[in-house]
mmCIF file of C-alpha atoms in Angstrom:
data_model
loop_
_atom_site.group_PDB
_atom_site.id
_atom_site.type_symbol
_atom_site.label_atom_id
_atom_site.label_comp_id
_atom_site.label_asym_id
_atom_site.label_seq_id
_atom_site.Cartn_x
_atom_site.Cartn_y
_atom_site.Cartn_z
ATOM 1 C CA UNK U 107 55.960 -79.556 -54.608
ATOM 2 C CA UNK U 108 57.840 -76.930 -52.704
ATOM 3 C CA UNK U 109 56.529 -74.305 -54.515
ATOM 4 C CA UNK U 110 52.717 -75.433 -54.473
ATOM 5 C CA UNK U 111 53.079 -75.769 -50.322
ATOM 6 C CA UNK U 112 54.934 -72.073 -50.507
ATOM 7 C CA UNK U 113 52.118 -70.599 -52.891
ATOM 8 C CA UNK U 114 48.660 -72.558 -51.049
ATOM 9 C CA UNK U 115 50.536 -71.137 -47.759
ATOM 10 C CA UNK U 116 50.809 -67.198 -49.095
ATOM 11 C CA UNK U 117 46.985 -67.906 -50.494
ATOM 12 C CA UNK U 118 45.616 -69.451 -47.153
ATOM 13 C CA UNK U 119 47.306 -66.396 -45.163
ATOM 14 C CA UNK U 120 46.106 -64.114 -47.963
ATOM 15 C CA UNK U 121 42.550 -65.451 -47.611
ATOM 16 C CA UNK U 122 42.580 -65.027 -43.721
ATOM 17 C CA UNK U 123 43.477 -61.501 -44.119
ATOM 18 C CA UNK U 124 40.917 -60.793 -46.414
ATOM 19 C CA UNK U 125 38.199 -62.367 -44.472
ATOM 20 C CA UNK U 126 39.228 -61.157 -41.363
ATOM 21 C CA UNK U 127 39.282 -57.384 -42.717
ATOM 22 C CA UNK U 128 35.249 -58.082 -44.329
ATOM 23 C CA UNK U 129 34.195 -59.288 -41.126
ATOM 24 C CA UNK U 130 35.457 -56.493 -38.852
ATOM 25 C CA UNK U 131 32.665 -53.758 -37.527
ATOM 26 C CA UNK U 132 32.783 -50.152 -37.293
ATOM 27 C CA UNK U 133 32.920 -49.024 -33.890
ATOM 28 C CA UNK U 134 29.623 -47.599 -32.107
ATOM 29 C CA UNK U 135 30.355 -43.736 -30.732
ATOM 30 C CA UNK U 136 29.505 -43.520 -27.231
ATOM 31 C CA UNK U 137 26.638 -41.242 -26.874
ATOM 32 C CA UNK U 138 27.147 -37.664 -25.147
ATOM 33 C CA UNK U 139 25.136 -38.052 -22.117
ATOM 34 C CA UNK U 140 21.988 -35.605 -22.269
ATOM 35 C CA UNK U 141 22.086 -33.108 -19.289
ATOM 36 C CA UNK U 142 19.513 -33.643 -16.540
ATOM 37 C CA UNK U 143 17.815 -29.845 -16.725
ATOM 38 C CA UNK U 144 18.032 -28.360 -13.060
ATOM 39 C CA UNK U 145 14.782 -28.054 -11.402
ATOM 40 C CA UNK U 146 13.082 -24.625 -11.635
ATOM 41 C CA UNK U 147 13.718 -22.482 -8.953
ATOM 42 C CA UNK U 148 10.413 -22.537 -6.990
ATOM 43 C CA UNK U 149 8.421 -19.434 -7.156
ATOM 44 C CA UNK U 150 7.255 -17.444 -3.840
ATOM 45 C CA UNK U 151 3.576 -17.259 -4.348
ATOM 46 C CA UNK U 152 2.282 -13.868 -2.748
ATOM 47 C CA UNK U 153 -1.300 -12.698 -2.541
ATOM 48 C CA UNK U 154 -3.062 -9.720 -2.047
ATOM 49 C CA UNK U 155 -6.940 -9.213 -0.267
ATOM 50 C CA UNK U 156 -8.312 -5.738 -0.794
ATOM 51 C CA UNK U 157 -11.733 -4.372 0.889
ATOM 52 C CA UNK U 158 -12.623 -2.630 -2.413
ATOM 53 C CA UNK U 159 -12.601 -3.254 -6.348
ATOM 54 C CA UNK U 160 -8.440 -3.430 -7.364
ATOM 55 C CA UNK U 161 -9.711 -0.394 -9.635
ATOM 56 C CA UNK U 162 -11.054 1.466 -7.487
ATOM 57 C CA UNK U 163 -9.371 4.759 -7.876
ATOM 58 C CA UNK U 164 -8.206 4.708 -4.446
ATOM 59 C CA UNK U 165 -7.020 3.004 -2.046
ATOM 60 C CA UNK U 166 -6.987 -0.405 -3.271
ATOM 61 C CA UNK U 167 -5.821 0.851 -6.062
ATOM 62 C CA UNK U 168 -2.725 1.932 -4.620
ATOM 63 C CA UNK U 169 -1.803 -1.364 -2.832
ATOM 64 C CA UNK U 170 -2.604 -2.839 -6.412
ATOM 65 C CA UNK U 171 -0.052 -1.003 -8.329
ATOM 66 C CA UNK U 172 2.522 -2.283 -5.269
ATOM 67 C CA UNK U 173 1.262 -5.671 -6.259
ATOM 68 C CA UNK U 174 1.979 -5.211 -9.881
ATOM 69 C CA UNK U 175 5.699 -3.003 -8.430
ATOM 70 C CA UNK U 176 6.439 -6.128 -6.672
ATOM 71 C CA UNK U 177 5.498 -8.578 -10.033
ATOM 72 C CA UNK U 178 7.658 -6.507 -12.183
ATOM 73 C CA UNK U 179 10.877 -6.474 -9.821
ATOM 74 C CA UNK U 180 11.196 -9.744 -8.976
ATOM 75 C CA UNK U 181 11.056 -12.659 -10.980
ATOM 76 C CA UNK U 182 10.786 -15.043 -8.331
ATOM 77 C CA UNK U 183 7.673 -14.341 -7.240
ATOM 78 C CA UNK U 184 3.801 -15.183 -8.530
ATOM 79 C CA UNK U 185 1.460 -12.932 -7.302
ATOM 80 C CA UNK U 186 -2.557 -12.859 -7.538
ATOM 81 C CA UNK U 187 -5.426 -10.677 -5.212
ATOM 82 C CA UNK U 188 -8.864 -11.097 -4.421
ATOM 83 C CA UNK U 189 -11.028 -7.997 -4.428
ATOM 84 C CA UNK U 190 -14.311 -6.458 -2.760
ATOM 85 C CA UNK U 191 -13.469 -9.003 0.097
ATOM 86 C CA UNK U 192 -15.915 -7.965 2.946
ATOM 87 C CA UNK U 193 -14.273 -7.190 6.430
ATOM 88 C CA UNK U 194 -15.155 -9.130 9.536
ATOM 89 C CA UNK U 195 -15.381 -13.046 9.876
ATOM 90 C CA UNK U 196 -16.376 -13.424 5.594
ATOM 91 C CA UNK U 197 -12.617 -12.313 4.934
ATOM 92 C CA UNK U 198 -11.694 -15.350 6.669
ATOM 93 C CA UNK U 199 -12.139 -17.913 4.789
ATOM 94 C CA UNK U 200 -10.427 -16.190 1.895
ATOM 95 C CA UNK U 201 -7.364 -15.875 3.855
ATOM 96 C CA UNK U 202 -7.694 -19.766 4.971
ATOM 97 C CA UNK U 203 -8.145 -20.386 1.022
ATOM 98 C CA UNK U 204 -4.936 -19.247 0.183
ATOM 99 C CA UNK U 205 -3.025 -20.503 2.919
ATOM 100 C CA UNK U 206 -4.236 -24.277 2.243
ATOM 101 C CA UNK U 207 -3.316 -23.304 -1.635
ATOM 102 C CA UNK U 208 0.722 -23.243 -0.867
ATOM 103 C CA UNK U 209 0.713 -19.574 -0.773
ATOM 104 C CA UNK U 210 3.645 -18.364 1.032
ATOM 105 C CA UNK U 211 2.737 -14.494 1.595
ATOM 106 C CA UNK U 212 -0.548 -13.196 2.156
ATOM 107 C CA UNK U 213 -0.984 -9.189 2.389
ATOM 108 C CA UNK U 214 -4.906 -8.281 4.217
ATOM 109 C CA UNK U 215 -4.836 -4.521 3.478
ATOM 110 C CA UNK U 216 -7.778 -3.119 5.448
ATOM 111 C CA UNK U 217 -8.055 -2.584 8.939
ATOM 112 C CA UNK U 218 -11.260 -4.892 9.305
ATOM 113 C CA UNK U 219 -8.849 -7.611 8.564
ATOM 114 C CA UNK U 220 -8.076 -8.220 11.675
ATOM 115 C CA UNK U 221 -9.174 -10.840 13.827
ATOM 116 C CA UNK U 222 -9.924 -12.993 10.583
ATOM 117 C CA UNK U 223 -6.187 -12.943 9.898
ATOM 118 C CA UNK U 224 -5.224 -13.885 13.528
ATOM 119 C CA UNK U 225 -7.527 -16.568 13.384
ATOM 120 C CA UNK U 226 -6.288 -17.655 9.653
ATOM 121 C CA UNK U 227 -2.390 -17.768 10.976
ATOM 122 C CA UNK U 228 -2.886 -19.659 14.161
ATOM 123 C CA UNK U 229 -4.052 -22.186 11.784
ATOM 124 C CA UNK U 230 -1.261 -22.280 9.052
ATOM 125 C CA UNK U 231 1.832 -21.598 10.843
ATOM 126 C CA UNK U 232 3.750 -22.058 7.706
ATOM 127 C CA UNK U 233 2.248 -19.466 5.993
ATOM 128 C CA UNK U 234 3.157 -15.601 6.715
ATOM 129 C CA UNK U 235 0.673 -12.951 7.030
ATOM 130 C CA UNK U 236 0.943 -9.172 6.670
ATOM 131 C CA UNK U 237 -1.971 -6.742 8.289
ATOM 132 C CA UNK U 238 -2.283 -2.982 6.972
ATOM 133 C CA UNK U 239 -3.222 -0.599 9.780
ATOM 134 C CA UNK U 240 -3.287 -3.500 12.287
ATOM 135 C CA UNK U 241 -1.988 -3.770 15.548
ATOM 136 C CA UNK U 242 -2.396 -8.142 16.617
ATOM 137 C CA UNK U 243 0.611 -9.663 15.627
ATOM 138 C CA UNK U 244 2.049 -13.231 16.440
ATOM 139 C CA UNK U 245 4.629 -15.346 15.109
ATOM 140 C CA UNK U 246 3.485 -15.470 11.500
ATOM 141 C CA UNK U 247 1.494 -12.481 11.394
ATOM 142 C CA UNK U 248 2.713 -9.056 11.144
ATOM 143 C CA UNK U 249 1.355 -5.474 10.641
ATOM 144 C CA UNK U 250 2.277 -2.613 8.466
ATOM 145 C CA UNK U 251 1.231 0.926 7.658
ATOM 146 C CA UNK U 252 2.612 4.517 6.637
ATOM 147 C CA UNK U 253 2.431 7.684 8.226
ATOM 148 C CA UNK U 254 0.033 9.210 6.032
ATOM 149 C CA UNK U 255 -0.309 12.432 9.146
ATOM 150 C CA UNK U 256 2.469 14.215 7.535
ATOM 151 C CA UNK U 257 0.900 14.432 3.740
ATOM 152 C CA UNK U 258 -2.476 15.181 6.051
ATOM 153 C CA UNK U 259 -0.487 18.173 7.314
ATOM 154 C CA UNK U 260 0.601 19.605 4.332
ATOM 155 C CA UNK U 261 -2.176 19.474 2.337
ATOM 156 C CA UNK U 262 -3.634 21.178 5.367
ATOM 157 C CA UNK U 263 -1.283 23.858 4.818
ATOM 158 C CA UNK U 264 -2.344 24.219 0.954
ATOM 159 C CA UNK U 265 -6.267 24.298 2.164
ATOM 160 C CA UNK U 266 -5.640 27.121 4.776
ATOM 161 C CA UNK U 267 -4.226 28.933 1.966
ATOM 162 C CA UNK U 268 -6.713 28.336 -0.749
ATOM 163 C CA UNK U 269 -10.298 28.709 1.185
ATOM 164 C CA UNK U 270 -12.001 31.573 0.673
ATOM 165 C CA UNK U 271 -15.039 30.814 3.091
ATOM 166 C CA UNK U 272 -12.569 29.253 5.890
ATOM 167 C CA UNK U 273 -15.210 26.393 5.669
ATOM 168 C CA UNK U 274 -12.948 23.090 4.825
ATOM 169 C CA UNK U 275 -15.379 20.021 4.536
ATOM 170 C CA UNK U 276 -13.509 15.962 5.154
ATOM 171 C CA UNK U 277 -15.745 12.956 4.117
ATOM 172 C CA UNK U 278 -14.354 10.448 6.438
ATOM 173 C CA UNK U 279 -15.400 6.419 6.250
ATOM 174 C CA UNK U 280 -15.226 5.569 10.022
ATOM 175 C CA UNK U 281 -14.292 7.095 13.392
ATOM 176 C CA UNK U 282 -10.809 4.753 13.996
ATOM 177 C CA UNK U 283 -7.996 5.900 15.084
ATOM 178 C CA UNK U 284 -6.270 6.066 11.689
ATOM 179 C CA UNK U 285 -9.140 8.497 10.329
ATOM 180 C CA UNK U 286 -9.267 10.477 13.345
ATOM 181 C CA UNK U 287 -5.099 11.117 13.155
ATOM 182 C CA UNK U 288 -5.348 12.106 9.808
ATOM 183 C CA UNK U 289 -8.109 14.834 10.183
ATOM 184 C CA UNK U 290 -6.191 15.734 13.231
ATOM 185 C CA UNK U 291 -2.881 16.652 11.214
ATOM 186 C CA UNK U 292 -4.858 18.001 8.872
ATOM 187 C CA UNK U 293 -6.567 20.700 10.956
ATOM 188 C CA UNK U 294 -3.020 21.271 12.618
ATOM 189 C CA UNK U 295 -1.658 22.371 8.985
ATOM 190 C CA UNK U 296 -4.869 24.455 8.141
ATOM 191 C CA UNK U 297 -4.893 26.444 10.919
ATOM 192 C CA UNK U 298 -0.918 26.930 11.701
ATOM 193 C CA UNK U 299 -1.575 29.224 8.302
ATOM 194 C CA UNK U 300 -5.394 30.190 9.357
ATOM 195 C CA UNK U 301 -6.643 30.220 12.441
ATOM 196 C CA UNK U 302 -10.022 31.086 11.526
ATOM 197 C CA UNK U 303 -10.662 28.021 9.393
ATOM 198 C CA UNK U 304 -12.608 24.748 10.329
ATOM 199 C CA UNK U 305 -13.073 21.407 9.555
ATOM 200 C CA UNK U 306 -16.685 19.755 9.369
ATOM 201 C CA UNK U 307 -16.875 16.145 9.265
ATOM 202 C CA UNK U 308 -19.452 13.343 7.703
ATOM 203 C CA UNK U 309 -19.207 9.988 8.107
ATOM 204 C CA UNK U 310 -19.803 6.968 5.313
ATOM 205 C CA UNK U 311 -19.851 4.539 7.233
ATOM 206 C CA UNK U 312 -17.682 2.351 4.699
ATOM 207 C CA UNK U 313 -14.406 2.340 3.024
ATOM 208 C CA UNK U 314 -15.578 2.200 -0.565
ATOM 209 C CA UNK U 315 -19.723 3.247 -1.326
ATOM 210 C CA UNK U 316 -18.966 5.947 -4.327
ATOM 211 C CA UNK U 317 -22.601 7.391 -4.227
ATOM 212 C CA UNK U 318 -22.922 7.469 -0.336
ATOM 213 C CA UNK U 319 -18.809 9.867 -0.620
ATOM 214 C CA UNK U 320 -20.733 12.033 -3.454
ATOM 215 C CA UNK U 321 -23.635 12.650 -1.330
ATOM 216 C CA UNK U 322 -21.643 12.841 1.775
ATOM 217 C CA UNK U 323 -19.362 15.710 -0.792
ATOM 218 C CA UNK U 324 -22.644 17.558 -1.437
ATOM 219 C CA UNK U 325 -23.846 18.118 1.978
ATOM 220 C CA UNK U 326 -20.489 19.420 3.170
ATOM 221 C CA UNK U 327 -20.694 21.845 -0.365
ATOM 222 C CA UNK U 328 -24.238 22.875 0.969
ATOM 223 C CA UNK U 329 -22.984 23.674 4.217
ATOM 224 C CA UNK U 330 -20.435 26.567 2.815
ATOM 225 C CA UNK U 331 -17.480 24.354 2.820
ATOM 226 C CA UNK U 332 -15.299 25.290 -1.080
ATOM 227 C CA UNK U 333 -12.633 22.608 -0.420
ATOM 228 C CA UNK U 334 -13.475 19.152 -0.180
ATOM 229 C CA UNK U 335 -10.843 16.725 1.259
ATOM 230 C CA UNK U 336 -11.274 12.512 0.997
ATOM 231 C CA UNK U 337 -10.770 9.989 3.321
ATOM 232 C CA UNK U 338 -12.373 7.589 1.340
ATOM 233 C CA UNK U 339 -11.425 5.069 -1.478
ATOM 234 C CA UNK U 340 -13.077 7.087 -4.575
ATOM 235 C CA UNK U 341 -13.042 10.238 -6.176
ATOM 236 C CA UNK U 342 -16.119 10.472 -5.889
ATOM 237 C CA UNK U 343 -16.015 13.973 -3.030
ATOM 238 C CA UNK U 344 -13.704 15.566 -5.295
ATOM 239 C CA UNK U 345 -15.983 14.931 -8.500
ATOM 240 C CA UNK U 346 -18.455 16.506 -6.283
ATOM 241 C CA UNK U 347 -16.453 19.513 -5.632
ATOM 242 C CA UNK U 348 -15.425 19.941 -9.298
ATOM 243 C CA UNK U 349 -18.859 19.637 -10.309
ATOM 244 C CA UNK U 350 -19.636 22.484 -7.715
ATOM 245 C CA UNK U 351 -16.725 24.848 -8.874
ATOM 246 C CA UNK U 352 -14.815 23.817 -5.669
ATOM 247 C CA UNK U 353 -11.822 22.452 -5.066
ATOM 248 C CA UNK U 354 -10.882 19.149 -3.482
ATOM 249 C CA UNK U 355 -8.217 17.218 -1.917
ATOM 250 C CA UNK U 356 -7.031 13.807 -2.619
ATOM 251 C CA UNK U 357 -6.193 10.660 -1.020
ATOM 252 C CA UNK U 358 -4.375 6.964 -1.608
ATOM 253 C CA UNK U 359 -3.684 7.926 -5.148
ATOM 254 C CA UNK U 360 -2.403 11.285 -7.145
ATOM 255 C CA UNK U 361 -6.425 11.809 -8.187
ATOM 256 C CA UNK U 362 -5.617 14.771 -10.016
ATOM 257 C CA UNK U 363 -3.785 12.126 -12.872
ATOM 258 C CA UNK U 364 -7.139 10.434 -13.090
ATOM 259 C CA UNK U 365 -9.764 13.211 -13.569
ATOM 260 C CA UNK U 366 -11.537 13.502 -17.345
ATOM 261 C CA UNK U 367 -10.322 16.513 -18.158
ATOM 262 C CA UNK U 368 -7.336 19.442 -17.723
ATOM 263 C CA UNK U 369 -9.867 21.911 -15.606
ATOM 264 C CA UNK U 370 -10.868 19.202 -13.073
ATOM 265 C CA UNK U 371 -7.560 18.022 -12.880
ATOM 266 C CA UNK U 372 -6.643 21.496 -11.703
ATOM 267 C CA UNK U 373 -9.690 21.300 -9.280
ATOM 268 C CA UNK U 374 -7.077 18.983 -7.462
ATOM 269 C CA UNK U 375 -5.002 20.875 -5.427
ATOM 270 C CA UNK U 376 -3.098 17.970 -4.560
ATOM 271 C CA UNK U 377 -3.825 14.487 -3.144
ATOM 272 C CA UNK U 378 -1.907 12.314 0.071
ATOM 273 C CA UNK U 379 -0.725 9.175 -1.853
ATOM 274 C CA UNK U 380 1.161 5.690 -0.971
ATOM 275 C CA UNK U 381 3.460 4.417 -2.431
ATOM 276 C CA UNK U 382 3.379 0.513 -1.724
ATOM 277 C CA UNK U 383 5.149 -1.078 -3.821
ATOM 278 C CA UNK U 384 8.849 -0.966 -2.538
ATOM 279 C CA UNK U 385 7.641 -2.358 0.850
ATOM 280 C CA UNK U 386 6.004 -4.890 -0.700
ATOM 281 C CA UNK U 387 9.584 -5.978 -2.669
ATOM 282 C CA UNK U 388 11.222 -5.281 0.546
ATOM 283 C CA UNK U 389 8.288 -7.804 2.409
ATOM 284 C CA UNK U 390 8.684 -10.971 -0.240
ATOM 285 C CA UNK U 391 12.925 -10.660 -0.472
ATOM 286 C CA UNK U 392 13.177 -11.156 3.198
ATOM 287 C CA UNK U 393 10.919 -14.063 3.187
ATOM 288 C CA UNK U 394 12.590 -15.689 0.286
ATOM 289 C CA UNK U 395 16.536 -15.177 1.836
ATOM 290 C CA UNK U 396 14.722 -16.073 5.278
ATOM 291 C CA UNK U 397 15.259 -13.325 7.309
ATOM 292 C CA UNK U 398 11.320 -12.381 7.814
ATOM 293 C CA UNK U 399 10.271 -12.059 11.342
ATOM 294 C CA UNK U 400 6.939 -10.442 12.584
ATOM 295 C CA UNK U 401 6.980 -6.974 13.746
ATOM 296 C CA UNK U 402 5.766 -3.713 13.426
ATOM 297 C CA UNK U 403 6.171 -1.198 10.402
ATOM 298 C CA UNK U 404 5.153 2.519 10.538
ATOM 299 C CA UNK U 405 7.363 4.227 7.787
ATOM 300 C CA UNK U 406 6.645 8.098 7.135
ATOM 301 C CA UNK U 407 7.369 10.589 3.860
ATOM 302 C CA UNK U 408 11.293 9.953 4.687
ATOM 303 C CA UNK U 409 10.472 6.067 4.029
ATOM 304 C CA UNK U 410 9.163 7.251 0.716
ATOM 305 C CA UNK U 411 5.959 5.208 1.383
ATOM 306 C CA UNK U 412 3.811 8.316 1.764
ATOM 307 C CA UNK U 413 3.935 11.793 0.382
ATOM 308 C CA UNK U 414 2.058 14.401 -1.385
ATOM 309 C CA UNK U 415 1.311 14.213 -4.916
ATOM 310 C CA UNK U 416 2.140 17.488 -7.682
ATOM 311 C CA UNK U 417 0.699 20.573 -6.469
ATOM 312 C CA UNK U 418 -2.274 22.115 -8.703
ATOM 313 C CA UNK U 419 -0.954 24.919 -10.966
ATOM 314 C CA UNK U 420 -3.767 26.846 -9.266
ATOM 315 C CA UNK U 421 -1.805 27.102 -5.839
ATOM 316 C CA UNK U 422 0.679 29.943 -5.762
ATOM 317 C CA UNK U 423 4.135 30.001 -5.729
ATOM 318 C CA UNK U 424 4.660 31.117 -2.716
ATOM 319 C CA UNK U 425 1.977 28.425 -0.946
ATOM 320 C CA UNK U 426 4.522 25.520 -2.568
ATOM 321 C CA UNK U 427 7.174 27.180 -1.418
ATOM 322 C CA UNK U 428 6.399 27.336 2.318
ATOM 323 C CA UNK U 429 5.053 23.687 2.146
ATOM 324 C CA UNK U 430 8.526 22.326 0.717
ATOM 325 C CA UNK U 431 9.719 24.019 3.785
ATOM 326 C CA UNK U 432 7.773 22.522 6.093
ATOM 327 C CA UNK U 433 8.040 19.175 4.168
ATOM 328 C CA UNK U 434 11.785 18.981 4.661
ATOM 329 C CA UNK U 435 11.590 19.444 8.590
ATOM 330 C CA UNK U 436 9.500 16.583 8.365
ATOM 331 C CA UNK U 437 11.831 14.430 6.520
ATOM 332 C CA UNK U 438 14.876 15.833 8.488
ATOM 333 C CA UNK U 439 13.405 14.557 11.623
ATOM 334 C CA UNK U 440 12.741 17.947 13.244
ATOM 335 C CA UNK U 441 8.759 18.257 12.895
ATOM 336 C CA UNK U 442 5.537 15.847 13.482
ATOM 337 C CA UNK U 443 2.084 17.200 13.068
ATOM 338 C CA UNK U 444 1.344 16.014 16.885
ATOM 339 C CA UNK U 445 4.530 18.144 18.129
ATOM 340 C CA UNK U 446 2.678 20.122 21.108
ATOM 341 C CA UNK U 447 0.639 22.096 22.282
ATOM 342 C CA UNK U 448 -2.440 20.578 20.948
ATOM 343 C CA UNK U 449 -5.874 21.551 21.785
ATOM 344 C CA UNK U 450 -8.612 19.602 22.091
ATOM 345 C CA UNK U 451 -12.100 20.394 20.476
ATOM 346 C CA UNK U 452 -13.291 21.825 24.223
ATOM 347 C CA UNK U 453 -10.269 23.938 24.205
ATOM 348 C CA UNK U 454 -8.212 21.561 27.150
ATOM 349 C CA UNK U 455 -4.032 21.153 26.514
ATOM 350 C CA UNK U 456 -3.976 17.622 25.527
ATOM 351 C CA UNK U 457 -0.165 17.555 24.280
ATOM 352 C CA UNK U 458 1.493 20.172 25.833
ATOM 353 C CA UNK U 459 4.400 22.711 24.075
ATOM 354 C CA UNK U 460 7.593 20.864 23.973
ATOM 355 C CA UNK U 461 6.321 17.018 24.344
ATOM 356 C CA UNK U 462 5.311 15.124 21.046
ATOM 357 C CA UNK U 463 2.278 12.969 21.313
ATOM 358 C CA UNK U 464 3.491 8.931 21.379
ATOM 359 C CA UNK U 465 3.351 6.940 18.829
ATOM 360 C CA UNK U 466 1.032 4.523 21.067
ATOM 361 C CA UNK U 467 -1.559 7.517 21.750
ATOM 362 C CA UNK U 468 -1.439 8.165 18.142
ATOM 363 C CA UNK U 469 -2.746 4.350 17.367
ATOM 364 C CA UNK U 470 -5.537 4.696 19.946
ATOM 365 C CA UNK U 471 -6.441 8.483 18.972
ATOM 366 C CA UNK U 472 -9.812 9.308 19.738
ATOM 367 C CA UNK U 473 -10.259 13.031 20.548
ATOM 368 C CA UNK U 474 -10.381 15.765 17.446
ATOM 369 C CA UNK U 475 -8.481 18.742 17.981
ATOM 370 C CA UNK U 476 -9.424 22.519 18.164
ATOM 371 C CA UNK U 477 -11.427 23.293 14.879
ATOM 372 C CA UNK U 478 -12.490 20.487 13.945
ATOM 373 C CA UNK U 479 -16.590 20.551 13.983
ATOM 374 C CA UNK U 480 -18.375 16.893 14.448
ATOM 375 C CA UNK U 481 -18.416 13.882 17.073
ATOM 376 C CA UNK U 482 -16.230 11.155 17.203
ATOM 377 C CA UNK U 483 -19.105 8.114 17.029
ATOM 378 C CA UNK U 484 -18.601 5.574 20.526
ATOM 379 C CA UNK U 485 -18.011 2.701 17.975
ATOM 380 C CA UNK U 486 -15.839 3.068 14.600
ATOM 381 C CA UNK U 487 -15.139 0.098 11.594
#
C-alpha cells in the first residue's frame, strides 16, 4: 500500500508537469514601433510676372532663365511665372492671384508694374514683393535692377569703332528714364572713340511688338544708319540689320547665340546681357533664413548681374583690347559712363569735369546728351 501511494504520487506530479508544459503559450514579440515620418520641409513658393512671352528672346527671357537658375539651385523652393501680363491696373489682379494662393515671393519684372504691385502688397502683408526698375517700396515691397549703363558704354565703344557711315541707329520702347540712361552711356562710349558719330532714335512705343522693332530697324537702315542697336525685347532690329548687310547690337540676352546661322551670328557684334539668376537665389535664401527686408538694389558689371556678351570675331583685336581696358576701370571702381563733363543735346555742361552725375539724377534722367539726334516724348511707359 506504500508503494501504490509512492507510485499514484510520482504519476499525479508527473501528470501535472506534463499538462502544465502542453498548456503553456509562446510569448508574443513586442512590435518595433513604426517611425512617425517627419513632415516635409515646406517649400518657398516663388513666382515670376513678365510683360512679354517667357520666350521671347529677350528680356523676359533673361529673367526666365534666373527663374529656372533659381529652380535648379535650390531645392526648397517651387517656382512658376505668368507671361504676356499687360502693365498698368490688368497686372494687378495677377499679382493679388498669387498672393491669396500662399505664394511667398512674387518677382513683377517690368517697370509698368508699379503701382499694381503697391496696391497688391498693401493688401497681403504676408506676402513679399520684388519690383524690377521700380522705385515705390514699402514694407513688403522692394525694388531691384542692374546697371545695364556700363555694357551700354562699351558696346558704344565697339560701334564707334565699327561704323563706317558714323550713322548709329537705337530702336528704343519708351522715353523713361532707364531707356534714356542707356542711350546716354551709349553715345558717351561711341563718341569718346568718334566724335563725329551720332545716334538717331525711334520709338515703339512697347516693350515687346516684334514687327513694330523690325520696322522701327528699317527706317533707321533707310536713314544711313549700318549699326543697329536694341532696346527692345526681340531680335527683331538686329534681324533687320543682318538682313540689310548691317550690323547690330544686342540687348537682355547674348543674341548672337540665338541667330539661324554662323554669318548672322557674326552680324552681332556683341549684345548687353543680365544675368538674373544669382540675385534671384540670393532674393528667396534671405526670405527663407528670414533676413529679407525691403530696400533698394542697383548692382553693376562688378555684381556680375550685367555685362557684355562675346565679342563678334568681326571686331578687331585691337577694338577688344581697348574695351577690356575700359571694362576693368569700371569694375575697379574708377570709371562710370556719367563721370563729367557731359553735354547736353543743345551743347549746355550738364555734369561738369570732375563731378559724377548721382545716382538719383540718373533714375529721373530725362535730357539726351550731345549726339544723340531725336526728342525725348513729355510722357514715357
Amino acid at each position: 500500500m506504500k508503494f501504490l501511494r509512492i507510485s499514484l504520487v510520482v504519476l499525479l506530479a508527473i501528470a501535472f508537469v506534463v499538462g502544465s508544459t502542453g498548456c503553456k503559450t509562446a510569448a508574443t514579440p513586442t512590435p518595433t514601433p513604426t517611425p512617425t515620418p517627419a513632415p516635409a520641409a515646406k517649400k518657398l513658393k516663388v513666382a515670376f510676372v513678365y510683360v512679354g512671352p517667357h520666350n521671347d528672346g529677350g528680356y523676359s527671357q533673361a529673367h526666365e532663365d534666373g527663374r529656372l537658375y533659381l529652380q535648379q539651385n535650390d531645392p526648397n523652393v517651387e517656382t512658376t511665372y505668368a507671361e504676356s501680363i499687360p502693365e498698368g491696373s490688368q497686372s494687378e489682379k495677377t499679382f493679388r492671384d498669387y498672393a491669396s494662393a500662399g505664394y511667398d515671393l512674387v518677382f513683377g519684372t517690368s517697370f509698368g508694374f508699379m503701382d499694381a504691385m503697391v496696391n497688391a502688397a498693401k493688401d497681403n502683408p504676408t506676402t513679399k514683393f520684388m519690383h524690377a526698375s521700380g522705385y515705390k517700396r514699402s514694407d513688403n515691397l522692394g525694388t531691384y535692377f542692374g546697371r545695364m549703363e556700363q555694357p551700354d558704354y562699351l558696346s558704344g565703344l565697339i560701334a564707334g569703332k565699327m561704323t563706317k557711315t558714323n550713322k548709329i541707329g537705337f530702336v528704343l520702347p519708351f522715353s523713361i528714364p532707364e531707356c534714356i540712361r542707356e542711350v546716354d552711356a551709349f553715345t558717351v562710349g561711341l563718341r569718346e572713340v568718334n566724335p563725329k558719330a551720332t545716334v538717331t532714335v525711334v520709338y515703339t512705343n512697347s516693350w515687346f511688338d516684334p514687327a513694330k522693332e523690325g520696322d522701327s530697324a528699317k527706317s533707321l537702315l533707310n536713314k544711313g544708319c549700318d549699326i543697329i542697336v536694341s532696346g527692345v525685347d526681340s531680335p527683331a532690329p538686329l534681324d533687320a540689320a543682318f538682313k540689310a548687310g548691317k550690323y547690330g547690337i544686342g540687348y537682355d540676352m547674348d543674341m548672337a547665340a540665338g541667330m539661324k546661322t554662323p554669318e548672322e551670328a557674326k552680324s552681332v557684334l556683341t549684345s548687353r546681357i543680365w544675368h538674373w539668376g544669382p540675385y534671384y537665389l540670393k532674393v528667396a535664401q534671405s526670405v527663407e533664413d528670414g533676413t529679407w527686408k525691403s530696400g533698394d538694389y542697383w548692382g553693376g558689371m562688378a555684381d556680375g548681374i550685367v555685362d557684355i556678351a562675346p565679342v563678334s570675331s568681326a571686331v578687331p583685336q585691337a577694338v577688344i583690347d581697348y574695351v577690356n581696358t575700359r571694362k576693368q576701370l569700371i569694375l575697379d571702381g574708377k570709371y562710370t559712363p556719367f563721370d563729367g563733363p557731359m553735354v547736353n543735346q543743345a551743347g549746355k555742361v550738364i555734369v561738369p569735369k570732375g563731378t559724377t552725375m548721382s545716382d538719383a539724377d540718373q533714375l529721373n534722367l530725362q535730357w539726351f546728351v550731345q549726339g544723340v539726334i531725336g526728342a525725348i516724348p513729355k510722357s514715357g511707359s
